[in-house]
């Protein structure tokens, strides 16, 4: 998405805000299509036997499931909730890959019963649980094992997942992993297909992936000395970084896939084995730059010599990333771009938390109450991590395409937030 843009794909942001209210998430369908196009060119069209599974956790609603289906790609889910929504929206279960740590029994049962395409085994004992249901439903579910190769990616600690000290996956420890892999052979319904890793999110170094591959291939060599298992599939996760502010790097997908695919091809050629299917699971890089958030400015408070607080009508409830990861975003006042820059202000949300700061230092033209603020590139992990803190309803979501807008998720109502509450149980009789 381009900065300084007060309309998106032919739709005026001010008009959208007036029609649907704020805070509001707006997504450019074109940007998502372009991302998928670029990804296909760099990956599935460049190399045979590869597939893309969009990581639902970055952003999912019914429309997004439809988009994924339309694009002919697969879907990576990590919970019974994501799985249920995907199935309800019509996704072919065979095109769903089920990831996640501590999968619950009911989630595994649902996944097996519905016949998901793959389950990525993430913990000790999970194979047994999968087999229990696979035997009951007589459903075949190919398994991949998620490994944590011991790579320390340079990203925020909370979003690095491939290091050894992680709640996810299995360390590359033959003694402990061998019995888990052997266990797959106890049922004809749970064939072993290969390995998965996900090294972290918002990554910019392809070397991380090639280093992880080196470690995995050394492990596979060792594994073959003990057990004969075919390496049919390799899932390299997602993680591709995106720019959040003007001037930040924007890397093409090929920057990651070229070295990675070369490494994979070389290894299997040297071994005289067929190259496994390679799968990637990007989330952020597909939707992050496609989405933006709109907020209405409320109170403005200048503390002489300290800072100016500009309060908006959303905040950490619709975008927790600044508070949780110190994530930095860029924003602008819609319609005021030609008035030059004024002062550096702090954009804060309306939650009762001093840490509810959306943008720490943003240079904008003189700001008035009722101005419309756009925050760019909020399409990933914004809506999907939204909460109802302070009983703030979640924003609505509008998609725009070719000058037309489509409401794809209605704004939540306050009543929907507390609709599960029951009356006070100790009411005194009148
Ligand atoms: N596959 C697996 C197994 C994952 O755990 C993730 C992200 C992805 C794929 C997609 O990664 P992506 O391409 O989106 O980087 N809430 C954090 C990000 C957490 C990512 C968790 N796993 C944030 O807002 O930065």
XYZ file of C-alpha atoms and ligand atoms in Angstrom:
455
model
C 0.000 0.000 0.000
C 1.273 3.487 -0.664
C 1.584 6.036 2.069
C 0.010 9.512 1.777
C -3.018 7.929 0.277
C -6.347 9.053 1.535
C -8.281 6.714 -0.595
C -7.769 3.009 -1.045
C -8.458 1.242 -4.334
C -10.760 4.080 -5.365
C -12.640 4.346 -2.054
C -12.336 7.492 0.040
C -11.341 6.746 3.596
C -13.384 9.636 4.987
C -16.491 8.287 3.263
C -15.874 4.777 4.563
C -15.417 6.114 8.098
C -18.649 8.088 7.842
C -20.595 5.168 6.444
C -19.343 2.401 8.727
C -18.119 4.275 11.804
C -14.759 4.100 13.520
C -12.592 2.407 14.518
C -12.668 0.494 11.263
C -10.411 -1.979 9.492
C -10.181 -1.515 5.729
C -8.496 -4.064 3.434
C -7.415 -3.712 -0.167
C -8.317 -6.919 -1.988
C -5.960 -5.920 -4.811
C -2.983 -5.778 -2.450
C -3.757 -9.283 -1.170
C -4.148 -10.543 -4.731
C -0.833 -8.983 -5.710
C 0.907 -10.598 -2.751
C -0.439 -14.026 -3.648
C 0.539 -13.448 -7.258
C 4.092 -12.552 -6.281
C 4.275 -15.517 -3.942
C 3.065 -17.902 -6.628
C 5.620 -16.529 -9.099
C 8.461 -16.860 -6.615
C 7.430 -20.226 -5.236
C 4.690 -22.467 -6.583
C 5.217 -21.488 -10.235
C 9.004 -21.426 -9.922
C 9.324 -24.853 -8.320
C 7.215 -27.959 -8.906
C 5.639 -29.835 -6.031
C 5.178 -26.853 -3.721
C 2.156 -25.330 -2.027
C 1.076 -22.263 -0.100
C -0.992 -22.486 3.083
C -2.101 -19.067 4.296
C -1.644 -18.765 8.097
C -5.146 -18.004 9.354
C -3.918 -16.535 12.628
C -2.757 -13.348 10.906
C -6.331 -12.505 9.921
C -9.375 -14.677 9.388
C -13.031 -14.081 8.783
C -15.501 -15.761 6.455
C -14.555 -13.519 3.544
C -10.891 -14.375 4.016
C -11.696 -18.081 3.803
C -13.486 -17.322 0.522
C -10.473 -15.395 -0.727
C -8.134 -18.278 0.141
C -10.380 -20.692 -1.749
C -10.586 -18.358 -4.743
C -6.814 -18.109 -4.875
C -6.540 -21.886 -4.933
C -4.220 -21.998 -1.948
C -4.342 -23.959 1.292
C -5.092 -22.833 4.848
C -3.042 -23.319 7.997
C -5.164 -23.296 11.165
C -4.082 -23.579 14.788
C -7.278 -24.076 16.736
C -10.673 -25.696 16.671
C -12.063 -22.179 16.288
C -10.143 -21.385 13.117
C -10.925 -24.866 11.829
C -14.651 -24.502 12.507
C -14.841 -21.120 10.774
C -12.930 -22.442 7.770
C -15.209 -25.467 7.448
C -18.333 -23.390 7.905
C -17.195 -20.985 5.206
C -16.856 -23.921 2.827
C -13.140 -24.697 2.816
C -12.298 -28.163 1.552
C -10.911 -29.969 4.644
C -8.238 -31.622 2.517
C -6.778 -28.176 1.909
C -6.490 -27.435 5.622
C -3.299 -28.055 7.583
C -3.690 -28.229 11.335
C -0.861 -26.721 13.393
C -0.484 -25.573 16.969
C 0.808 -26.660 20.334
C -1.359 -28.462 22.868
C -4.080 -29.449 20.457
C -7.094 -30.402 22.516
C -8.813 -33.765 22.190
C -11.969 -32.236 20.698
C -9.893 -30.249 18.201
C -8.057 -33.354 17.069
C -11.311 -35.288 16.871
C -12.878 -32.567 14.702
C -9.814 -32.355 12.457
C -9.653 -36.133 11.990
C -13.383 -36.617 11.548
C -13.574 -33.858 8.925
C -10.495 -35.214 7.169
C -8.029 -32.322 7.283
C -5.174 -32.630 4.819
C -2.320 -32.657 7.323
C -1.742 -32.506 11.050
C 1.523 -30.989 12.183
C 2.439 -32.875 15.342
C 3.679 -30.382 17.913
C 4.096 -32.266 21.177
C 4.869 -35.515 22.960
C 1.877 -37.846 23.079
C 0.006 -36.088 20.283
C 0.482 -38.969 17.833
C -1.341 -41.303 20.201
C -4.309 -38.952 20.442
C -4.477 -38.526 16.672
C -4.331 -42.295 16.206
C -7.113 -42.806 18.718
C -9.495 -40.753 16.553
C -8.045 -41.832 13.206
C -8.758 -45.458 14.148
C -12.302 -44.620 15.260
C -13.168 -42.635 12.114
C -11.007 -44.751 9.797
C -9.575 -41.527 8.398
C -6.066 -41.208 7.076
C -4.212 -38.112 8.310
C -0.651 -37.662 7.089
C 1.598 -36.283 9.814
C 4.496 -33.836 9.813
C 6.578 -33.177 12.905
C 7.249 -29.612 13.960
C 10.848 -29.243 15.036
C 12.572 -26.340 16.765
C 15.984 -26.408 15.155
C 17.633 -24.055 17.633
C 17.832 -20.911 15.534
C 17.710 -17.537 17.237
C 15.994 -15.159 14.856
C 16.478 -11.443 15.340
C 12.892 -10.453 16.052
C 10.918 -9.622 19.165
C 11.357 -12.370 21.739
C 7.613 -13.082 21.835
C 7.441 -13.815 18.110
C 10.568 -15.953 17.789
C 9.524 -19.581 17.742
C 12.371 -21.634 16.264
C 14.812 -21.524 19.159
C 15.371 -24.524 21.415
C 13.876 -22.858 24.465
C 10.368 -22.780 23.042
C 6.977 -24.167 23.953
C 6.542 -25.233 20.337
C 7.580 -28.426 18.605
C 10.360 -30.922 19.252
C 14.048 -30.175 19.744
C 16.264 -32.151 17.368
C 17.027 -34.812 19.946
C 17.085 -38.270 18.386
C 16.536 -40.108 21.689
C 13.270 -38.323 22.258
C 11.989 -37.805 18.750
C 12.658 -41.299 17.408
C 9.968 -42.985 19.550
C 7.441 -40.340 18.487
C 8.193 -40.937 14.819
C 8.160 -44.709 15.307
C 4.736 -44.372 16.913
C 3.277 -43.147 13.613
C 3.815 -46.659 12.270
C 1.439 -48.176 14.799
C -1.590 -47.188 12.749
C -2.128 -47.374 9.002
C -4.068 -44.106 9.270
C -1.209 -41.859 10.371
C 1.595 -42.024 7.823
C 4.741 -40.028 8.544
C 5.228 -37.413 5.812
C 8.079 -35.249 7.038
C 9.022 -32.167 8.992
C 7.858 -28.641 9.690
C 9.548 -25.625 11.226
C 8.533 -22.044 11.775
C 11.404 -19.869 12.876
C 9.605 -16.725 13.936
C 7.750 -13.814 12.464
C 8.762 -10.520 10.870
C 12.079 -12.015 9.672
C 14.422 -10.474 7.106
C 17.265 -12.992 6.840
C 17.041 -15.945 4.438
C 20.099 -17.430 6.183
C 17.855 -18.351 9.093
C 15.961 -20.743 6.850
C 19.071 -22.247 5.277
C 20.702 -22.704 8.693
C 17.567 -24.447 9.945
C 17.654 -26.706 6.889
C 21.280 -27.657 7.582
C 20.354 -28.680 11.110
C 17.281 -30.577 9.959
C 19.158 -32.430 7.216
C 21.916 -33.466 9.615
C 19.208 -34.790 11.886
C 17.508 -36.670 9.036
C 20.848 -38.322 8.151
C 21.112 -39.480 11.732
C 17.488 -40.585 11.815
C 17.962 -42.780 8.738
C 20.587 -44.755 10.604
C 17.835 -45.894 12.964
C 14.618 -45.983 10.996
C 13.631 -46.020 7.341
C 11.213 -43.146 6.828
C 10.611 -41.233 3.631
C 10.855 -37.466 3.744
C 7.831 -36.662 1.585
C 7.076 -33.129 2.745
C 8.932 -30.197 4.203
C 7.027 -27.240 5.620
C 9.241 -24.202 6.174
C 6.612 -22.099 7.981
C 6.069 -18.406 7.339
C 7.740 -15.399 8.882
C 8.553 -13.113 5.946
C 8.972 -9.545 7.192
C 7.081 -6.509 5.906
C 7.621 -2.738 6.161
C 5.491 -0.936 8.718
C 6.761 2.589 8.085
C 7.976 4.457 4.999
C 11.594 3.608 4.241
C 11.576 0.194 5.913
C 12.769 -2.707 3.754
C 10.319 -4.565 1.579
C 11.854 -7.845 0.488
C 10.590 -9.895 -2.429
C 9.587 -13.478 -1.667
C 12.277 -14.712 -4.059
C 14.901 -13.314 -1.686
C 13.903 -16.060 0.753
C 12.909 -18.863 -1.597
C 15.902 -18.909 -3.921
C 18.576 -19.813 -1.337
C 16.179 -22.041 0.509
C 15.078 -24.070 -2.493
C 18.674 -24.350 -3.712
C 19.662 -25.828 -0.367
C 16.781 -28.310 -0.376
C 17.381 -29.392 -3.966
C 21.115 -29.859 -3.434
C 20.668 -31.987 -0.342
C 18.214 -34.417 -1.906
C 20.143 -34.591 -5.184
C 23.261 -35.507 -3.228
C 21.373 -38.203 -1.365
C 19.877 -39.519 -4.596
C 16.394 -39.084 -3.186
C 13.398 -37.278 -4.658
C 12.951 -33.759 -3.309
C 10.022 -33.593 -0.881
C 7.050 -31.337 -1.518
C 7.814 -27.950 0.015
C 5.105 -25.943 1.773
C 5.150 -22.406 3.119
C 2.699 -20.825 5.568
C 2.872 -17.037 5.340
C 0.387 -14.900 7.202
C 1.692 -11.381 7.795
C 3.247 -10.906 4.364
C -0.066 -11.626 2.627
C -2.410 -9.428 4.659
C -0.238 -7.011 6.653
C 0.218 -4.324 4.010
C -3.307 -4.826 2.677
C -5.027 -3.512 5.799
C -5.280 -0.137 7.481
C -7.112 1.173 10.531
C -9.248 4.293 10.723
C -9.810 6.190 13.945
C -11.598 9.388 14.821
C -9.572 11.871 16.876
C -11.133 12.888 20.192
C -9.363 14.914 22.838
C -6.010 16.568 22.268
C -3.896 17.421 25.312
C -0.651 19.372 25.115
C 1.658 19.172 28.108
C 4.113 22.010 27.557
C 7.649 20.742 27.189
C 6.530 17.124 27.552
C 4.257 15.934 24.742
C 0.904 16.229 23.027
C -1.487 13.332 23.529
C -3.916 12.775 20.674
C -6.629 10.334 21.753
C -8.474 8.189 19.252
C -11.595 6.037 19.542
C -9.812 2.658 19.428
C -6.467 1.493 20.754
C -4.882 -1.611 22.229
C -8.212 -3.409 21.948
C -8.086 -3.368 18.149
C -4.292 -3.318 17.796
C -2.301 -4.671 20.713
C 0.959 -4.918 18.777
C 2.460 -1.573 19.906
C 1.727 -2.361 23.564
C 2.808 -5.995 23.348
C 5.825 -5.864 21.050
C 6.656 -2.147 20.889
C 5.626 -2.398 17.241
C 5.967 0.837 15.276
C 3.378 2.085 12.812
C 2.937 5.054 10.519
C -0.171 7.218 10.550
C -1.594 10.312 8.874
C -4.505 12.658 9.175
C -6.807 11.961 6.261
C -7.212 14.965 3.992
C -4.538 17.007 5.738
C -1.448 15.750 3.948
C -0.926 18.979 2.036
C -0.876 21.157 5.119
C 2.707 20.269 5.950
C 3.963 18.739 9.151
C 3.187 20.378 12.422
C 4.299 18.806 15.609
C 5.316 15.449 16.923
C 2.455 13.911 18.870
C 1.657 10.696 20.671
C -1.365 8.799 19.409
C -3.067 7.034 22.285
C -6.060 4.766 22.563
C -9.003 4.973 24.906
C -8.211 2.037 27.176
C -7.463 2.553 30.845
C -3.773 1.755 30.450
C -0.920 4.230 30.205
C 0.648 1.749 27.801
C -2.240 2.111 25.377
C -0.134 4.054 22.905
C -0.657 3.319 19.213
C 2.145 5.528 17.856
C 4.736 7.015 20.163
C 6.076 9.885 18.066
C 4.212 10.849 14.952
C 4.735 14.053 13.042
C 1.407 15.337 11.732
C -0.148 18.650 10.665
C -2.026 20.629 13.324
C -4.677 18.253 14.588
C -8.285 18.916 15.487
C -10.848 16.868 17.281
C -12.945 14.924 14.675
C -9.986 14.548 12.302
C -9.673 11.088 10.778
C -6.453 9.211 11.511
C -5.299 6.396 9.264
C -2.774 3.878 10.599
C -1.152 1.920 7.786
C -0.261 -1.731 7.391
C -2.336 -3.053 10.263
C -3.770 -5.971 8.283
C -1.923 -8.733 10.157
C -2.369 -9.630 13.826
C -4.519 -6.572 14.489
C -8.098 -7.737 14.223
C -7.110 -11.319 14.997
C -5.620 -10.271 18.348
C -8.379 -7.792 19.226
C -9.960 -7.939 22.670
C -12.925 -6.503 24.508
C -10.944 -4.860 27.302
C -12.947 -2.061 28.920
C -15.908 -3.567 27.042
C -14.883 -1.902 23.824
C -16.517 -3.629 20.853
C -14.332 -4.986 18.060
C -14.300 -2.834 14.913
C -15.994 -3.753 11.695
C -14.047 -4.795 8.599
C -14.564 -3.408 5.115
C -12.917 -4.749 1.991
C -12.459 -2.482 -1.000
C -11.982 -3.435 -4.615
C -12.156 -1.387 -7.839
C -13.860 1.573 -6.194
C -16.461 -0.522 -4.368
C -16.615 -1.316 -0.673
C -17.905 -4.461 0.991
C -18.672 -4.828 4.681
C -17.252 -8.278 5.486
C -17.421 -8.214 9.292
C -19.955 -6.073 11.117
C -18.750 -4.005 14.062
C -19.411 -5.906 17.271
C -22.193 -4.513 19.453
C -21.809 -3.889 23.180
C -24.620 -6.373 23.842
C -22.673 -9.067 21.978
C -19.791 -8.572 24.373
C -21.817 -9.461 27.445
C -24.501 -11.653 25.934
C -23.169 -14.716 27.759
C -23.432 -13.041 31.171
C -26.124 -14.329 33.517
C -27.830 -12.401 36.295
C -26.292 -11.861 39.708
C -27.060 -15.127 41.519
C -27.536 -13.699 45.041
C -30.302 -11.210 44.379
C -32.424 -10.572 47.493
C -36.131 -11.293 47.138
C -38.131 -8.066 46.883
N 3.198 -20.966 10.692
C 3.291 -21.108 12.026
C 3.444 -22.437 12.588
C 3.256 -19.977 12.848
O 3.382 -20.124 14.156
C 3.092 -18.704 12.271
C 3.046 -17.499 13.115
C 2.979 -18.595 10.879
C 3.043 -19.762 10.115
C 2.786 -17.288 10.164
O 3.859 -16.425 10.367
P 3.914 -15.035 9.573
O 4.118 -15.324 8.120
O 2.629 -14.347 9.821
O 5.059 -14.321 10.186
N 1.278 -11.998 16.888
C 2.621 -11.770 16.404
C 3.024 -12.799 15.382
C 2.923 -14.199 15.918
C 3.234 -15.221 14.854
C 2.937 -16.580 15.341
N 3.118 -17.589 14.376
C 2.727 -10.354 15.835
O 1.738 -9.636 15.864
O 3.807 -9.946 15.398
